[in-house]
Amino acid sequence: DAIEDVISKAKDRIESRADKRSERRARSRSRGRDDRREGDNGAMAPLDAPGRRSPGRGDGVMSEKVYVDEVDMAYRPNFLPEHEDGLPTDLEIFVRGLPRLCAERDLWEHLYRFGATDVKEILLLRRQKVSKGMAYIVFNRHDHAVLAKHKLHGCPAAQVPCGGQLPSPADEPGYLLARFSESERCINGRSCIYGTDMVGLLLGTRGKCMEQVKDASGLRKVLLTGRSMRSFGQVDEDPRLHMVAFYESHEAENVTRAIEVWGRQLGEIHREIVDKAGKGRGRGPPMPYPPMHMRPPHFMDPMMGK
């Protein structure tokens, strides 16, 4: 009896300890779930759509990303022949003026029709799930990027099929603008056609240029980030150079102001590059891009005279 009593007490102690361990594990799992929920609320949300909370801020602060190619580039250097055909490292082109209903597959099929088949990626830019009429197209081969740029630039938007049908010229009266990606050239550093550190110039000393964008636009915060650049302590997963704008829910128009200020900064950098290049062989003044409703003149339209 005494032995059975000892065994019984030992079992009780073991079961009691097991129960306590189970309770501790349950509390730990509960805290982990709560922490993850809090982390989701404070983590960096997808930035391609406004209306998402930014890290460590209140519910009223939104974040939105703007790619460098979205800004006006009235003074982009006209380096010939590199400007026309690019360098072997130019594998990405940027297109704007696409029909509103154009989807990635529509653009992919359009590229295939004229022989630019070595497509690696198409990123159609959207805002609140609505197309901006802009896209990045990445190729595996430089010659296919050149072909696509030449064929798309100056092409009437109404000639790009959407869902298997051509849009009405009345609905899409504009023309496409296609150029080598400014983002890719900036991210490539001094090895790009400009031969200078574009990211450093866009940031300015200790981020001075981004502070100027913030102050002039009224945004709450501005970040410049992209491939191999750190944001919130981690490398940004989006490889393209972009600005992240933070604003209150009633301040969406400040993003437009920030794009204008950023465009002016980029224009000054482009002017400096042209000035430093001087009047050497194969270099000239920048080519002004016409409004989207006007067809590019013949010297800007690679399809003319080819």
mmCIF file with all atom_site columns, C-alpha atoms in Angstrom, residues 7-105:
data_model
loop_
_atom_site.group_PDB
_atom_site.id
_atom_site.type_symbol
_atom_site.label_atom_id
_atom_site.label_alt_id
_atom_site.label_comp_id
_atom_site.label_asym_id
_atom_site.label_entity_id
_atom_site.label_seq_id
_atom_site.pdbx_PDB_ins_code
_atom_site.Cartn_x
_atom_site.Cartn_y
_atom_site.Cartn_z
_atom_site.occupancy
_atom_site.B_iso_or_equiv
_atom_site.pdbx_formal_charge
_atom_site.auth_seq_id
_atom_site.auth_comp_id
_atom_site.auth_asym_id
_atom_site.auth_atom_id
_atom_site.pdbx_PDB_model_num
ATOM 1  C CA . ILE A 1 7   ? 3.623  5.855  -7.050  1.00 0.00 ? 7   ILE A CA 1
ATOM 2  C CA . SER A 1 8   ? 0.235  7.596  -7.030  1.00 0.00 ? 8   SER A CA 1
ATOM 3  C CA . LYS A 1 9   ? 1.711  10.795 -5.598  1.00 0.00 ? 9   LYS A CA 1
ATOM 4  C CA . ALA A 1 10  ? 4.529  10.694 -8.159  1.00 0.00 ? 10  ALA A CA 1
ATOM 5  C CA . LYS A 1 11  ? 2.033  10.366 -10.990 1.00 0.00 ? 11  LYS A CA 1
ATOM 6  C CA . ASP A 1 12  ? 0.063  13.307 -9.602  1.00 0.00 ? 12  ASP A CA 1
ATOM 7  C CA . ARG A 1 13  ? 3.212  15.450 -9.501  1.00 0.00 ? 13  ARG A CA 1
ATOM 8  C CA . ILE A 1 14  ? 4.157  14.465 -13.064 1.00 0.00 ? 14  ILE A CA 1
ATOM 9  C CA . GLU A 1 15  ? 0.660  15.215 -14.359 1.00 0.00 ? 15  GLU A CA 1
ATOM 10 C CA . SER A 1 16  ? 0.653  18.529 -12.488 1.00 0.00 ? 16  SER A CA 1
ATOM 11 C CA . ARG A 1 17  ? 3.966  19.519 -14.047 1.00 0.00 ? 17  ARG A CA 1
ATOM 12 C CA . ALA A 1 18  ? 2.728  18.463 -17.503 1.00 0.00 ? 18  ALA A CA 1
ATOM 13 C CA . ASP A 1 19  ? -0.392 20.583 -17.061 1.00 0.00 ? 19  ASP A CA 1
ATOM 14 C CA . LYS A 1 20  ? 1.706  23.589 -16.073 1.00 0.00 ? 20  LYS A CA 1
ATOM 15 C CA . ARG A 1 21  ? 3.955  23.114 -19.098 1.00 0.00 ? 21  ARG A CA 1
ATOM 16 C CA . SER A 1 22  ? 0.901  22.906 -21.361 1.00 0.00 ? 22  SER A CA 1
ATOM 17 C CA . GLU A 1 23  ? -0.462 26.108 -19.868 1.00 0.00 ? 23  GLU A CA 1
ATOM 18 C CA . ARG A 1 24  ? 2.858  27.892 -20.408 1.00 0.00 ? 24  ARG A CA 1
ATOM 19 C CA . ARG A 1 25  ? 3.017  26.724 -24.039 1.00 0.00 ? 25  ARG A CA 1
ATOM 20 C CA . ALA A 1 26  ? -0.567 27.852 -24.618 1.00 0.00 ? 26  ALA A CA 1
ATOM 21 C CA . ARG A 1 27  ? 0.185  31.299 -23.173 1.00 0.00 ? 27  ARG A CA 1
ATOM 22 C CA . SER A 1 28  ? 3.347  31.524 -25.300 1.00 0.00 ? 28  SER A CA 1
ATOM 23 C CA . ARG A 1 29  ? 1.447  30.630 -28.486 1.00 0.00 ? 29  ARG A CA 1
ATOM 24 C CA . SER A 1 30  ? -1.221 33.190 -27.607 1.00 0.00 ? 30  SER A CA 1
ATOM 25 C CA . ARG A 1 31  ? 1.394  35.917 -27.121 1.00 0.00 ? 31  ARG A CA 1
ATOM 26 C CA . GLY A 1 32  ? 3.024  34.936 -30.428 1.00 0.00 ? 32  GLY A CA 1
ATOM 27 C CA . ARG A 1 33  ? -0.277 35.283 -32.268 1.00 0.00 ? 33  ARG A CA 1
ATOM 28 C CA . ASP A 1 34  ? -0.870 38.665 -30.682 1.00 0.00 ? 34  ASP A CA 1
ATOM 29 C CA . ASP A 1 35  ? 2.651  39.788 -31.564 1.00 0.00 ? 35  ASP A CA 1
ATOM 30 C CA . ARG A 1 36  ? 2.205  38.688 -35.152 1.00 0.00 ? 36  ARG A CA 1
ATOM 31 C CA . ARG A 1 37  ? -1.086 40.556 -35.404 1.00 0.00 ? 37  ARG A CA 1
ATOM 32 C CA . GLU A 1 38  ? 0.552  43.684 -34.019 1.00 0.00 ? 38  GLU A CA 1
ATOM 33 C CA . GLY A 1 39  ? 3.493  43.170 -36.364 1.00 0.00 ? 39  GLY A CA 1
ATOM 34 C CA . ASP A 1 40  ? 1.168  42.925 -39.370 1.00 0.00 ? 40  ASP A CA 1
ATOM 35 C CA . ASN A 1 41  ? -0.446 46.191 -38.399 1.00 0.00 ? 41  ASN A CA 1
ATOM 36 C CA . GLY A 1 42  ? 2.882  47.936 -38.162 1.00 0.00 ? 42  GLY A CA 1
ATOM 37 C CA . ALA A 1 43  ? 4.715  46.236 -41.011 1.00 0.00 ? 43  ALA A CA 1
ATOM 38 C CA . MET A 1 44  ? 5.340  47.855 -44.357 1.00 0.00 ? 44  MET A CA 1
ATOM 39 C CA . ALA A 1 45  ? 2.242  47.141 -46.427 1.00 0.00 ? 45  ALA A CA 1
ATOM 40 C CA . PRO A 1 46  ? 2.260  46.795 -50.217 1.00 0.00 ? 46  PRO A CA 1
ATOM 41 C CA . LEU A 1 47  ? 2.990  50.302 -51.429 1.00 0.00 ? 47  LEU A CA 1
ATOM 42 C CA . ASP A 1 48  ? 1.526  50.220 -54.923 1.00 0.00 ? 48  ASP A CA 1
ATOM 43 C CA . ALA A 1 49  ? -1.865 51.215 -53.565 1.00 0.00 ? 49  ALA A CA 1
ATOM 44 C CA . PRO A 1 50  ? -2.516 54.142 -51.246 1.00 0.00 ? 50  PRO A CA 1
ATOM 45 C CA . GLY A 1 51  ? -4.683 53.708 -48.222 1.00 0.00 ? 51  GLY A CA 1
ATOM 46 C CA . ARG A 1 52  ? -2.365 51.327 -46.379 1.00 0.00 ? 52  ARG A CA 1
ATOM 47 C CA . ARG A 1 53  ? -0.915 52.072 -42.978 1.00 0.00 ? 53  ARG A CA 1
ATOM 48 C CA . SER A 1 54  ? 2.743  52.930 -42.734 1.00 0.00 ? 54  SER A CA 1
ATOM 49 C CA . PRO A 1 55  ? 5.115  51.494 -40.140 1.00 0.00 ? 55  PRO A CA 1
ATOM 50 C CA . GLY A 1 56  ? 4.863  52.835 -36.647 1.00 0.00 ? 56  GLY A CA 1
ATOM 51 C CA . ARG A 1 57  ? 2.285  55.480 -37.496 1.00 0.00 ? 57  ARG A CA 1
ATOM 52 C CA . GLY A 1 58  ? -1.341 56.146 -36.859 1.00 0.00 ? 58  GLY A CA 1
ATOM 53 C CA . ASP A 1 59  ? -4.272 54.850 -38.816 1.00 0.00 ? 59  ASP A CA 1
ATOM 54 C CA . GLY A 1 60  ? -4.577 58.076 -40.836 1.00 0.00 ? 60  GLY A CA 1
ATOM 55 C CA . VAL A 1 61  ? -1.120 57.905 -42.469 1.00 0.00 ? 61  VAL A CA 1
ATOM 56 C CA . MET A 1 62  ? -0.954 56.298 -45.929 1.00 0.00 ? 62  MET A CA 1
ATOM 57 C CA . SER A 1 63  ? 1.990  55.235 -48.051 1.00 0.00 ? 63  SER A CA 1
ATOM 58 C CA . GLU A 1 64  ? 2.393  55.153 -51.817 1.00 0.00 ? 64  GLU A CA 1
ATOM 59 C CA . LYS A 1 65  ? 5.260  54.303 -54.125 1.00 0.00 ? 65  LYS A CA 1
ATOM 60 C CA . VAL A 1 66  ? 6.247  56.345 -57.160 1.00 0.00 ? 66  VAL A CA 1
ATOM 61 C CA . TYR A 1 67  ? 8.799  55.034 -59.650 1.00 0.00 ? 67  TYR A CA 1
ATOM 62 C CA . VAL A 1 68  ? 11.460 57.363 -60.988 1.00 0.00 ? 68  VAL A CA 1
ATOM 63 C CA . ASP A 1 69  ? 10.266 56.796 -64.569 1.00 0.00 ? 69  ASP A CA 1
ATOM 64 C CA . GLU A 1 70  ? 6.862  58.266 -63.697 1.00 0.00 ? 70  GLU A CA 1
ATOM 65 C CA . VAL A 1 71  ? 8.286  61.788 -63.412 1.00 0.00 ? 71  VAL A CA 1
ATOM 66 C CA . ASP A 1 72  ? 8.687  64.109 -66.385 1.00 0.00 ? 72  ASP A CA 1
ATOM 67 C CA . MET A 1 73  ? 12.147 63.971 -67.944 1.00 0.00 ? 73  MET A CA 1
ATOM 68 C CA . ALA A 1 74  ? 12.269 67.018 -70.169 1.00 0.00 ? 74  ALA A CA 1
ATOM 69 C CA . TYR A 1 75  ? 16.076 67.225 -69.853 1.00 0.00 ? 75  TYR A CA 1
ATOM 70 C CA . ARG A 1 76  ? 17.053 63.577 -70.113 1.00 0.00 ? 76  ARG A CA 1
ATOM 71 C CA . PRO A 1 77  ? 20.449 63.491 -71.870 1.00 0.00 ? 77  PRO A CA 1
ATOM 72 C CA . ASN A 1 78  ? 20.442 62.734 -75.586 1.00 0.00 ? 78  ASN A CA 1
ATOM 73 C CA . PHE A 1 79  ? 23.563 60.616 -75.860 1.00 0.00 ? 79  PHE A CA 1
ATOM 74 C CA . LEU A 1 80  ? 23.864 59.232 -79.372 1.00 0.00 ? 80  LEU A CA 1
ATOM 75 C CA . PRO A 1 81  ? 24.093 56.486 -80.384 1.00 0.00 ? 81  PRO A CA 1
ATOM 76 C CA . GLU A 1 82  ? 23.750 55.193 -76.826 1.00 0.00 ? 82  GLU A CA 1
ATOM 77 C CA . HIS A 1 83  ? 20.510 57.089 -76.244 1.00 0.00 ? 83  HIS A CA 1
ATOM 78 C CA . GLU A 1 84  ? 18.911 55.430 -79.240 1.00 0.00 ? 84  GLU A CA 1
ATOM 79 C CA . ASP A 1 85  ? 20.163 51.856 -78.862 1.00 0.00 ? 85  ASP A CA 1
ATOM 80 C CA . GLY A 1 86  ? 21.375 51.865 -75.259 1.00 0.00 ? 86  GLY A CA 1
ATOM 81 C CA . LEU A 1 87  ? 24.163 49.831 -73.730 1.00 0.00 ? 87  LEU A CA 1
ATOM 82 C CA . PRO A 1 88  ? 24.294 46.022 -73.433 1.00 0.00 ? 88  PRO A CA 1
ATOM 83 C CA . THR A 1 89  ? 23.252 46.476 -69.785 1.00 0.00 ? 89  THR A CA 1
ATOM 84 C CA . ASP A 1 90  ? 19.971 48.145 -70.852 1.00 0.00 ? 90  ASP A CA 1
ATOM 85 C CA . LEU A 1 91  ? 17.507 45.261 -70.635 1.00 0.00 ? 91  LEU A CA 1
ATOM 86 C CA . GLU A 1 92  ? 14.473 47.123 -69.328 1.00 0.00 ? 92  GLU A CA 1
ATOM 87 C CA . ILE A 1 93  ? 12.260 49.648 -71.092 1.00 0.00 ? 93  ILE A CA 1
ATOM 88 C CA . PHE A 1 94  ? 9.550  51.898 -69.709 1.00 0.00 ? 94  PHE A CA 1
ATOM 89 C CA . VAL A 1 95  ? 6.344  52.554 -71.646 1.00 0.00 ? 95  VAL A CA 1
ATOM 90 C CA . ARG A 1 96  ? 3.668  55.134 -70.936 1.00 0.00 ? 96  ARG A CA 1
ATOM 91 C CA . GLY A 1 97  ? 0.454  56.073 -72.701 1.00 0.00 ? 97  GLY A CA 1
ATOM 92 C CA . LEU A 1 98  ? -0.899 52.504 -72.827 1.00 0.00 ? 98  LEU A CA 1
ATOM 93 C CA . PRO A 1 99  ? -4.675 52.039 -73.209 1.00 0.00 ? 99  PRO A CA 1
ATOM 94 C CA . ARG A 1 100 ? -6.508 52.051 -69.900 1.00 0.00 ? 100 ARG A CA 1
ATOM 95 C CA . LEU A 1 101 ? -7.800 48.516 -70.477 1.00 0.00 ? 101 LEU A CA 1
ATOM 96 C CA . CYS A 1 102 ? -4.436 47.074 -71.499 1.00 0.00 ? 102 CYS A CA 1
ATOM 97 C CA . ALA A 1 103 ? -3.397 44.153 -69.290 1.00 0.00 ? 103 ALA A CA 1
ATOM 98 C CA . GLU A 1 104 ? -0.018 42.439 -68.977 1.00 0.00 ? 104 GLU A CA 1
ATOM 99 C CA . ARG A 1 105 ? -1.072 39.636 -71.310 1.00 0.00 ? 105 ARG A CA 1
#
